[in-house]
Short mmCIF file of C-alpha atoms in Angstrom, two decimals:
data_model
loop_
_atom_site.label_atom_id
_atom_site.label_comp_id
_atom_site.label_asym_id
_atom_site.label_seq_id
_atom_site.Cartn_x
_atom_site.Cartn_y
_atom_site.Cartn_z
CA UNK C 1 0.00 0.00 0.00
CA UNK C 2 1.57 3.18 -0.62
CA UNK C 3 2.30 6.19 2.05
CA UNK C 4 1.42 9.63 2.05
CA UNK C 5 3.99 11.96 3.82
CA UNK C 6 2.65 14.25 6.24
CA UNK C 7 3.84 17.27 7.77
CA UNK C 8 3.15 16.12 11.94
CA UNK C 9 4.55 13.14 13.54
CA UNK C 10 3.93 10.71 16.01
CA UNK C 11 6.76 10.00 18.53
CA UNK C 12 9.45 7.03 17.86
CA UNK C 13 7.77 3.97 18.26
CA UNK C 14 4.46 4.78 18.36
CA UNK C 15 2.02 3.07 15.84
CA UNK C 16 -1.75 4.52 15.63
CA UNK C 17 -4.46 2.72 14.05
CA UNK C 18 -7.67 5.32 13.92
CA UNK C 19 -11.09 4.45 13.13
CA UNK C 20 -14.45 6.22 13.33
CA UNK C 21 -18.12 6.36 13.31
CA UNK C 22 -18.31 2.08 13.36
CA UNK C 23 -22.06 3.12 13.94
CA UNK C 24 -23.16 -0.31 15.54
CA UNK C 25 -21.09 -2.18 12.50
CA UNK C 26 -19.03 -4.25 14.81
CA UNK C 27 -18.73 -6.96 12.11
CA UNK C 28 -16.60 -4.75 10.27
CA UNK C 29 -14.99 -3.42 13.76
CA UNK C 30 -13.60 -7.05 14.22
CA UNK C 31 -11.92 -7.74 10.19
CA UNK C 32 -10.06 -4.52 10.88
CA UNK C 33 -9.30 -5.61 14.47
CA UNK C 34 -8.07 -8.92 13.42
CA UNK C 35 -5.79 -7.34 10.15
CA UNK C 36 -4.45 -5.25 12.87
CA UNK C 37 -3.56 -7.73 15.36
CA UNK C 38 -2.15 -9.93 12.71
CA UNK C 39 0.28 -7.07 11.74
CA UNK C 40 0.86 -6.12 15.36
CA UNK C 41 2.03 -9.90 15.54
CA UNK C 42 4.39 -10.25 12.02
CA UNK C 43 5.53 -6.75 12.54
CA UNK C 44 5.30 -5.21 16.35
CA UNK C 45 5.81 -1.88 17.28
CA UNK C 46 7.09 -0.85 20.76
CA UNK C 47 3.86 1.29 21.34
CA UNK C 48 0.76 0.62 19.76
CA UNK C 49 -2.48 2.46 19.96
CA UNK C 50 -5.94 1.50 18.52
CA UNK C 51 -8.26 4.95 18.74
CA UNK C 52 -12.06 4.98 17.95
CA UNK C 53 -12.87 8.54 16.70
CA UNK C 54 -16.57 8.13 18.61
CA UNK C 55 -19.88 7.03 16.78
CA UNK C 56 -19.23 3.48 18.20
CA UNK C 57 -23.37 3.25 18.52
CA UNK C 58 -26.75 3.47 16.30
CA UNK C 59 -27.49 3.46 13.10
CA UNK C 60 -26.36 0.11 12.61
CA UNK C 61 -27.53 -3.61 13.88
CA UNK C 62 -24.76 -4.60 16.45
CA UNK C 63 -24.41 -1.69 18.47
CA UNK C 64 -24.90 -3.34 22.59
CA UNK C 65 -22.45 -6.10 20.62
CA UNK C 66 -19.78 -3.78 20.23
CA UNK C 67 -20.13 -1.94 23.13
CA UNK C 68 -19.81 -5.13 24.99
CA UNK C 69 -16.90 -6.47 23.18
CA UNK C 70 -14.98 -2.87 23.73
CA UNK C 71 -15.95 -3.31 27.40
CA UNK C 72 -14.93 -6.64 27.69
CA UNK C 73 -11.34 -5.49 26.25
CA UNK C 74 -10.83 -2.41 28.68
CA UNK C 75 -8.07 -0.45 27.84
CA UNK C 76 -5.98 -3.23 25.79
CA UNK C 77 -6.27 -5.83 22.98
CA UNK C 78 -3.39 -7.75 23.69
CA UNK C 79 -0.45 -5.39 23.66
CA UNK C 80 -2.47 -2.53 21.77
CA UNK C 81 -3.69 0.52 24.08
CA UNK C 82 -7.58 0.87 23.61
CA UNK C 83 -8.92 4.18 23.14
CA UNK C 84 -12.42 4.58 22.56
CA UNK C 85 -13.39 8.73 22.36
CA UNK C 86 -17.04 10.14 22.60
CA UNK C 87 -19.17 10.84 19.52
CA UNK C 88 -22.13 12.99 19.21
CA UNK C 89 -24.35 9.53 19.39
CA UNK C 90 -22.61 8.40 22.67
CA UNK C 91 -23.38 11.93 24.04
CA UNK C 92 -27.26 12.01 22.39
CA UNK C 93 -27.83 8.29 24.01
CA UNK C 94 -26.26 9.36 27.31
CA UNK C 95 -29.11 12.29 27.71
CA UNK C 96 -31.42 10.05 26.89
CA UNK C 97 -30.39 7.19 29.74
CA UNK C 98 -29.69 10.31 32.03
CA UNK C 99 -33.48 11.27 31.52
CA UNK C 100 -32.81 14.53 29.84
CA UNK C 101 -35.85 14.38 27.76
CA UNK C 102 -35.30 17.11 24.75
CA UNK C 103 -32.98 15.51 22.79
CA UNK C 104 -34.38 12.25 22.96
CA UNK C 105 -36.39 12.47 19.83
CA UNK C 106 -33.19 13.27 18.05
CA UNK C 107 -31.69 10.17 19.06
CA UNK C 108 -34.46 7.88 18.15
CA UNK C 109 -34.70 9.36 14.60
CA UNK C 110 -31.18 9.69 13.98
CA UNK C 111 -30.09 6.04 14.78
CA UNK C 112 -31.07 5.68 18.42
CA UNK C 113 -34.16 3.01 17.43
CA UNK C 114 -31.55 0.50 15.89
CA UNK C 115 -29.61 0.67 19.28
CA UNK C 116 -32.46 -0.10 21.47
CA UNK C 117 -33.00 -2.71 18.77
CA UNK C 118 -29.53 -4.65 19.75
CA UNK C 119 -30.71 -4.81 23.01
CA UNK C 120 -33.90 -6.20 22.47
CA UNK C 121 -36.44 -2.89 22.83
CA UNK C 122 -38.10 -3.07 19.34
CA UNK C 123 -41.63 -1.57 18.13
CA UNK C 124 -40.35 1.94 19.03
CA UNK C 125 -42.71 4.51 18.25
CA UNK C 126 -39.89 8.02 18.47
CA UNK C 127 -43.48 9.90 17.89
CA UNK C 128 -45.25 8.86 21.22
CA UNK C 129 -46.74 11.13 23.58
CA UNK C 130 -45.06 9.04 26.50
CA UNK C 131 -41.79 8.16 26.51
CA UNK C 132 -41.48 7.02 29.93
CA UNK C 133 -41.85 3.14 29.37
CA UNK C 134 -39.20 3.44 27.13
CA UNK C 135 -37.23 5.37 28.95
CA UNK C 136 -37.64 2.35 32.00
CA UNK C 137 -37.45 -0.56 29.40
CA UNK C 138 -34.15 1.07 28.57
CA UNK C 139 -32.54 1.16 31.94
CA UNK C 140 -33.96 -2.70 32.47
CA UNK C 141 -32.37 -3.55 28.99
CA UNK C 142 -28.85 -1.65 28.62
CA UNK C 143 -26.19 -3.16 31.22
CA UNK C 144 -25.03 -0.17 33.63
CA UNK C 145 -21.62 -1.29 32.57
CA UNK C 146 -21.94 -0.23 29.30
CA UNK C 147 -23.66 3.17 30.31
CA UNK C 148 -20.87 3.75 32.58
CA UNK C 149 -18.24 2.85 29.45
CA UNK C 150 -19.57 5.59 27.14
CA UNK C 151 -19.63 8.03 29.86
CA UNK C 152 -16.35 7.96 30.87
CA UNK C 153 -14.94 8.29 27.19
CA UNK C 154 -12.76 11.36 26.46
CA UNK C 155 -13.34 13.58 24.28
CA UNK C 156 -9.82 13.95 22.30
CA UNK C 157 -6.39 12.67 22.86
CA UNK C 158 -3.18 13.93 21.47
CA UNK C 159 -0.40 12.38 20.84
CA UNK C 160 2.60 13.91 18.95
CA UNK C 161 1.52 16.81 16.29
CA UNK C 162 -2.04 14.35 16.40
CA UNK C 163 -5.41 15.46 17.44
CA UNK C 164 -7.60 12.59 17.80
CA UNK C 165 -11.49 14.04 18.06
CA UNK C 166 -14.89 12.95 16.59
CA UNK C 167 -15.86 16.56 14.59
CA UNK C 168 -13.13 19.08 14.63
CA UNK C 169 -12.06 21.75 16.26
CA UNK C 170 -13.49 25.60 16.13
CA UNK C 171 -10.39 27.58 14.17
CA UNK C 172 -8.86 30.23 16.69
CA UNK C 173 -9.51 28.50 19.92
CA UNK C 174 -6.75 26.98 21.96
CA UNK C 175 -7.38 23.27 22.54
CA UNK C 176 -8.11 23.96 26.25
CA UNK C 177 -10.85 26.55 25.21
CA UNK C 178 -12.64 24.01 23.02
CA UNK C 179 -16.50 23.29 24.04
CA UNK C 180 -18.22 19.73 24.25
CA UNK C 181 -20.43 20.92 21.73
CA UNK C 182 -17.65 21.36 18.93
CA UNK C 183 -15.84 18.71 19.50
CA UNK C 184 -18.83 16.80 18.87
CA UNK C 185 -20.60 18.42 16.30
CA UNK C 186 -18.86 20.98 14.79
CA UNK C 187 -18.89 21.05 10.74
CA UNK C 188 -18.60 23.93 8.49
CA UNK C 189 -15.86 26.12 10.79
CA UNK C 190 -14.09 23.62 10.63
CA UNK C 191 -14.39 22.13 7.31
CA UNK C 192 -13.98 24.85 5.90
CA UNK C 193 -10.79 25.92 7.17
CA UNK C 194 -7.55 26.03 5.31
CA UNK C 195 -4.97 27.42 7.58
CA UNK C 196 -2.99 24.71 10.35
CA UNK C 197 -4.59 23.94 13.73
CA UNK C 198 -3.34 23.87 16.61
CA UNK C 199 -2.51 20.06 15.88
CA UNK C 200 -3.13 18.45 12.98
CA UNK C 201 -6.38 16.90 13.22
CA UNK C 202 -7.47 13.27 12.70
CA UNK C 203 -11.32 13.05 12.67
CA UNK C 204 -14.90 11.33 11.53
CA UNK C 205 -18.32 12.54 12.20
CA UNK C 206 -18.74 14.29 8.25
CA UNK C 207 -19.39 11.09 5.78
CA UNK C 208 -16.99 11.37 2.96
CA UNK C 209 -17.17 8.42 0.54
CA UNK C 210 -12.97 7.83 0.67
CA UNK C 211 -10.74 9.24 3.62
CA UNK C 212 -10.43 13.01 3.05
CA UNK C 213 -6.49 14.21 3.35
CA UNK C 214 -6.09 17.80 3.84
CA UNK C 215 -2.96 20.32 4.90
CA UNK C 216 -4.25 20.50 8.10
CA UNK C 217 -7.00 17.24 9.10
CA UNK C 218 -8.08 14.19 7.51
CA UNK C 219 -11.73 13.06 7.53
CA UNK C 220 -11.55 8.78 8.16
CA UNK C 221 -15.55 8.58 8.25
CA UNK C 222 -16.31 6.75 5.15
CA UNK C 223 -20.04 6.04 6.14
CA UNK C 224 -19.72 2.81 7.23
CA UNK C 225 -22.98 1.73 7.98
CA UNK C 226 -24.00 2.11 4.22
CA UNK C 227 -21.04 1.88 2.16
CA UNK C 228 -19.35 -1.28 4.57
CA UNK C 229 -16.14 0.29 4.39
CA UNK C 230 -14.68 1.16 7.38
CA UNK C 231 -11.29 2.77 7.22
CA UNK C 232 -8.36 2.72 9.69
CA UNK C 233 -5.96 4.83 9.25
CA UNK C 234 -2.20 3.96 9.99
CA UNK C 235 0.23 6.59 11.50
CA UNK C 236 3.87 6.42 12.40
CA UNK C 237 6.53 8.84 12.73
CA UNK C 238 5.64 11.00 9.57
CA UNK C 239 3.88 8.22 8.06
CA UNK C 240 0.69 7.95 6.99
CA UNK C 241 -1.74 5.09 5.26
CA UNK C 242 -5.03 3.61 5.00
CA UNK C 243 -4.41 -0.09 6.00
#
């Protein structure tokens, strides 16, 4: 496969594999997880890292499977440090188990019925007047274990010249300045800026039907919940792939 030179860099023997927005496909989670562990086998580096951009849930059929399997996990596959971040859909289906009741709707229209689905809640009507029983058939169906898992997930990480986050960044703000809100949802700031971040950014949350490599981000959400292509990204040193 060939490599694309980039301008940031990871630190000496550190090996990143990114995904994002898996959206409940964990079928296509686990072939990139066992390509990766296969390499980390034939070809080990002193420090790998698997990060999940966020988006881990809804959407697609599997979600309480994946969840469970990254729980199961904790922070390592192997020798590989786990790093699940928050998405926009973690943070939409913690309101709703929280009981914050406005942006529930939004949830269950926007993939939130599929991931009540994987854990057996089906016949959802998102239009009812009442959402209390589902609300309680919720907290009877989703293990607190898995609740607690999402809730604890960071919102970014950074590791040499990287910025690991599920949307972006707002342009101008110092990393420490950043709101929840952007670094879950922001879009058109962002996308639409040329100039260098703070850090180069790796991120998901805008579908793009191949990764997206700009001078200053690359966009690794490559709808996989429709298109069935989930791409990793591989990074190390001043290396960069899709693997």
């Amino acid at each position: 496969m060939r490599w694309f030179k980039a301008l940031p860099s990871l630190p000496p023997g550190v090996r990143v594999y990114a995904m994002s927005d898996i959206h409940g496909r964990c079928d296509l989670f686990e072939a990139n997880l066992e390509r990766i562990v296969r390499l980390e086998a034939l070809d080990p580096a002193p420090s790998p890292y698997l990060i999940l951009l966020g988006d881990l849930i809804d959407r697609g059929p599997a979600s309480a499977m994946l969840v469970d399997l990254l729980c199961r996990y904790g922070d390592r596959i192997d020798r590989i440090v786990l790093l699940p971040l928050l998405g926009n859909h973690e943070d939409l289906f913690l309101d709703f188990m929280a009981g914050q009741g406005a942006p529930t709707r939004l949830w269950l229209e926007n993939g939130g019925i599929e991931t009540l689905a994987s854990y057996g809640i089906l016949n959802v009507d998102p239009a009812a007047e009442d959402l209390g029983p589902l609300w309680d058939a919720a907290h009877a169906a989703v293990p607190s274990e898995h609740v607690a898992f999402l809730r604890d997930r960071p919102l970014f990480t950074v590791l040499g010249s990287y910025l690991f986050v599920h949307a972006g960044v707002r342009p101008g703000v110092a990393l420490e300045d950043q709101t929840r809100h952007d670094l879950l949802w922001i879009r058109d700031e962002f996308l639409n800026h040329d100039e260098p971040f703070e850090h180069f950014v790796i991120h998901g949350h805008t579908p793009t039907r191949r990764p997206d490599f700009r001078r200053n981000r690359i966009n690794i959400d490559t709808l996989a919940v429709l298109s069935g292509r989930l791409t990793c990204l591989l990074l190390e040193e001043d290396k960069v792939r899709v693997f």
